[in-house]
Each structure stands twice: as structure tokens, then as C-alpha cells.
Amino acid sequence: MPAVIRLDQVGVTKHERVVLVGLNVAFEGGGAYSLLGPSGAGKTSLLRLLNRLDDPTCGTLWFGDTPYLELSPLILRRRVAMVFQVPVVFPGSVRDNLLMPIRLEHAHAGTPDITRALNLAGLDAGFAERDAAQLSIGERQRVCIARALVTAPQVLLLDEPTAALDPTAARRLLESISALNRQVGLTVIMVSHQPEQARTVGGQVLLLVAGELVEHGPAEEFFQQPRTDQGRSYLERTLSGRQE
């Protein structure tokens, strides 16, 4: 599959600190990618670049054949949607929340399929009229995913989407994310501190260490036999439960 997003020698420096170093990555359409690495490795910084919340210090990001900087952030974020670690819902019903991205785009024509967005996020149509403030944390996170889907993005970015969830809700959410990737062909790029979640989502693993991409390959190959000492060390620490 052709790359939907590509990074060519992308680097980020903030306050004289190097955050990301010379990244060359192609995210294929319909692929599933898990960004792993110790705290401070640059995972969220990379996700922020992909959503154009930040711009690179050097190098070029491409959306298809178009450089990121030639696209307005509003247009880009309709194609590359992001769900944050802490689910944030607005006052009102779930329907109100799902319509928010459309209302922010005054020129957007058409009415989104609310029921389809809810179903894709693992919620039934009845949730549309519920008070968003009364939902559980897990339900709120699913609403955030549904809200991201109403603009029919090609890429869904997820920054530790299960961080606030209990194990059961986390497992169910990961299963829904995997279904979105497999059944809808949505490109999924997920940051996680828990490497076993990459096995659930499948696809490719990208391991970042100190801003550098040190491993990139199929998830099962990474877990069976990491290619680098950094990869082996990371798995030993995280799978044994030791602090990073």
C-alpha cells in the first residue's frame, strides 16, 4: 500500500533539547502501528507532529504527495484525527459532542452519520442522546473516538488511549481499535507504554529511544527477537515490570 504519511529526515529540537532525531518513516494506508519506548523517548512528540500540533525543526512530513506545511491544520486534522490520553467531552449530549467538529467547520456540507461513528467506536445508537457528562471514563473515550471518526479521517492517532481505563475496559477498547483497522481499513497509529498492547493491535512496532527510531518491523517479530540491544533491553524491563 502507498504511504499515507511519510517522514523524511524529520527532527525536533525544543529549548535546546533534541526531542526527535532524523526520522525516516512511511505509514502505509490501512496499516496498524504501535509507538513504543521509555518515557521521554519522543512518542507523543511524534504524534503531535503527525497531527500538526507542532512542526518539525528540520526535515519534511508528507501527507500523500503533499508536504504538511502546504496543508492548513484544519484540513489536515480532518484527514488525520487524534484522540488524546485523557478523554474530554463537552457539555451536552453525545450527539452534541459528535457534531462539534462539523460545527467548527462552518463551510462543511452534509450531515455526519452519527450512528455509524458510534457503532465503529463500539457504542450503540442509543448513546447519541445520553448526557456526555454522565458517561464512564471508558464510554467517554469511545465517544472521543467516535467524534474523531465523524470527519471520515484516513488516519487515527491515539495517545495512550487506555491510560485512564481499568483492564477490562482497556482490553475492549483495544479490540475496537483493532476492528477499526481491520474492517474499515483505517490507518491506526497508537502510542503505548505497555508493549503487550502492540500485540493486541498487531501490525508494526516502532521503538523510539532518546528520540531515535531504533526498531521498526512486524509486532510479532519484535516480541520474538528484537533486532537491537536497545530493543531487547526495553522488552526485558517492561515485560518484567521494572521501571523504565
XYZ file of C-alpha atoms in Angstrom:
244
model
C 0.000 0.000 0.000
C 1.234 3.538 -0.714
C 2.293 5.689 2.222
C -0.433 7.949 3.569
C 2.115 9.781 5.768
C 5.869 9.913 5.248
C 8.672 11.489 7.276
C 11.943 12.408 5.577
C 14.818 13.209 7.963
C 12.437 14.783 10.470
C 13.900 16.187 13.659
C 12.609 18.289 16.545
C 14.569 20.427 18.990
C 12.834 22.236 21.849
C 14.543 24.629 24.235
C 17.944 23.390 23.001
C 16.958 19.785 23.757
C 16.863 17.278 20.922
C 13.469 15.530 21.019
C 13.434 13.615 17.714
C 16.397 12.770 15.504
C 16.365 12.260 11.720
C 13.248 10.104 11.451
C 12.597 8.337 8.145
C 9.251 6.546 8.391
C 6.451 5.638 5.988
C 2.993 4.883 7.391
C 1.068 2.859 4.826
C -2.642 3.282 4.226
C -4.622 0.750 6.246
C -1.663 -0.116 8.464
C -1.583 -0.505 12.243
C 1.381 0.972 14.106
C 2.304 0.976 17.787
C 4.807 3.569 19.010
C 6.720 2.122 21.955
C 9.618 3.343 24.041
C 10.628 4.521 27.503
C 9.316 7.750 28.992
C 10.782 10.763 27.221
C 11.602 8.784 24.082
C 9.619 11.144 21.839
C 6.474 9.071 21.212
C 3.938 11.795 21.976
C 6.145 14.371 20.272
C 5.959 12.296 17.097
C 2.178 12.003 17.387
C 1.895 15.779 17.808
C 3.878 16.262 14.591
C 1.549 13.922 12.725
C -1.468 15.970 13.864
C 0.418 19.217 13.216
C 0.147 20.394 16.774
C 3.874 21.016 16.351
C 6.073 21.480 13.299
C 9.490 19.871 12.793
C 12.722 21.744 13.297
C 14.163 20.021 10.228
C 13.064 17.570 7.561
C 9.714 17.183 5.791
C 6.429 15.466 6.582
C 4.268 14.399 3.656
C 0.565 13.607 3.522
C 0.383 11.560 0.351
C 2.281 13.672 -2.172
C 1.693 16.976 -0.371
C 4.072 18.488 2.200
C 2.392 19.024 5.565
C 3.238 22.718 5.571
C 1.198 23.216 2.388
C -1.966 21.984 4.106
C -3.949 24.055 6.560
C -4.075 22.425 10.018
C -7.889 22.309 9.782
C -7.857 20.350 6.528
C -5.079 18.079 7.743
C -6.870 17.239 11.001
C -9.955 16.136 9.099
C -7.754 13.530 7.435
C -5.507 12.806 10.428
C -7.633 12.748 13.595
C -6.228 12.494 17.111
C -7.594 11.042 20.346
C -5.799 12.147 23.500
C -4.856 10.220 26.620
C -7.464 11.851 28.867
C -10.965 11.736 27.340
C -12.508 15.198 27.186
C -16.217 15.625 26.496
C -18.124 18.866 26.115
C -21.353 19.806 27.933
C -24.443 18.386 26.294
C -25.409 15.111 24.708
C -23.168 12.615 22.983
C -24.748 13.777 19.714
C -23.707 17.353 20.516
C -20.167 16.129 21.081
C -20.038 14.233 17.798
C -21.359 17.237 15.877
C -18.722 19.550 17.394
C -16.074 19.015 14.659
C -18.669 19.744 11.980
C -19.918 22.881 13.698
C -16.366 24.166 13.941
C -16.110 23.888 10.142
C -18.737 26.348 9.012
C -18.154 25.585 5.346
C -18.557 21.828 5.746
C -21.582 20.473 3.871
C -23.562 17.398 4.773
C -24.613 15.672 7.956
C -22.344 13.067 9.547
C -23.608 9.550 10.170
C -23.710 9.673 13.971
C -24.948 6.108 14.333
C -22.142 4.719 12.172
C -19.486 6.661 14.097
C -20.856 5.354 17.395
C -21.028 1.779 16.102
C -17.459 1.953 14.817
C -16.351 3.095 18.274
C -18.193 0.190 19.893
C -21.274 2.103 21.118
C -24.896 1.586 20.140
C -27.081 4.262 18.601
C -28.860 4.890 21.915
C -25.773 6.644 23.253
C -26.431 9.625 20.988
C -28.983 11.147 23.346
C -27.159 10.414 26.589
C -25.595 13.183 28.678
C -21.877 13.014 27.937
C -21.021 14.145 31.475
C -22.736 11.068 32.915
C -20.686 8.520 30.985
C -17.969 6.316 32.446
C -14.340 7.031 31.566
C -14.316 4.126 29.112
C -17.510 5.335 27.437
C -16.112 8.857 27.216
C -13.007 7.559 25.474
C -15.186 5.736 22.957
C -17.155 8.939 22.385
C -13.856 10.725 21.713
C -13.006 8.070 19.128
C -16.466 8.383 17.548
C -16.028 12.171 17.469
C -12.728 11.713 15.671
C -14.407 9.450 13.113
C -17.232 11.789 12.051
C -14.967 13.588 9.554
C -14.076 10.224 7.940
C -10.309 10.501 8.535
C -7.762 8.320 6.803
C -5.544 8.148 9.891
C -6.436 7.834 13.570
C -3.793 8.883 16.110
C -4.174 7.551 19.660
C -2.044 8.819 22.545
C -2.181 6.103 25.228
C -5.958 5.703 24.816
C -6.262 3.124 27.614
C -4.249 5.015 30.252
C -7.317 6.043 32.276
C -9.170 2.731 31.881
C -9.427 -0.389 34.003
C -8.023 -3.609 32.441
C -11.400 -4.853 31.168
C -12.343 -1.548 29.546
C -8.820 -1.223 28.147
C -8.989 -4.660 26.523
C -12.370 -3.914 24.957
C -11.170 -0.565 23.634
C -8.092 -2.163 22.055
C -10.315 -4.764 20.403
C -12.447 -1.953 18.951
C -9.331 -0.170 17.692
C -8.128 -3.373 16.021
C -11.549 -3.823 14.412
C -11.421 -0.273 13.026
C -8.114 -1.071 11.410
C -9.090 -4.471 10.009
C -12.689 -3.891 8.980
C -12.649 -0.249 7.881
C -9.066 -0.032 6.657
C -8.360 2.960 8.883
C -4.666 3.617 9.450
C -4.089 3.471 13.217
C -1.014 4.926 14.945
C -1.047 4.367 18.706
C 1.317 5.410 21.477
C 1.529 2.960 24.376
C 3.687 2.398 27.461
C 2.514 -1.210 27.537
C 4.195 -3.309 24.835
C 1.681 -6.140 25.155
C -0.938 -3.763 23.741
C 1.017 -3.747 20.493
C 0.360 -7.472 20.235
C -3.382 -6.870 20.540
C -3.393 -4.200 17.847
C -0.932 -6.123 15.660
C 0.721 -4.613 12.613
C 4.042 -2.829 13.040
C 6.047 -1.746 16.069
C 8.174 1.400 16.107
C 10.506 1.627 19.100
C 11.828 5.069 19.972
C 14.734 5.590 22.346
C 16.023 9.099 23.114
C 14.291 10.475 20.016
C 15.758 7.901 17.632
C 13.928 5.135 15.809
C 15.826 2.002 16.829
C 13.364 -0.735 15.800
C 10.701 -0.865 13.086
C 9.067 -4.078 11.970
C 6.220 -6.551 12.433
C 4.972 -6.738 16.014
C 5.402 -10.492 16.376
C 8.975 -10.377 15.076
C 9.793 -7.615 17.555
C 8.456 -9.616 20.501
C 10.103 -12.857 19.406
C 13.513 -11.448 18.532
C 14.298 -7.723 18.752
C 16.994 -6.686 16.297
C 18.897 -4.357 18.624
C 20.316 -4.344 22.145
C 18.042 -1.388 22.907
C 15.017 -3.398 21.801
C 15.990 -6.375 23.946
C 16.675 -4.163 26.954
C 13.350 -2.362 26.564
C 11.381 -5.619 26.440
C 13.259 -7.089 29.404
C 12.465 -4.047 31.531
C 8.853 -3.559 30.552
C 7.717 -7.175 30.406
C 9.329 -7.893 33.760
C 7.507 -4.946 35.291
C 10.634 -2.963 36.094
C 10.534 0.809 35.868
C 11.858 2.444 32.712
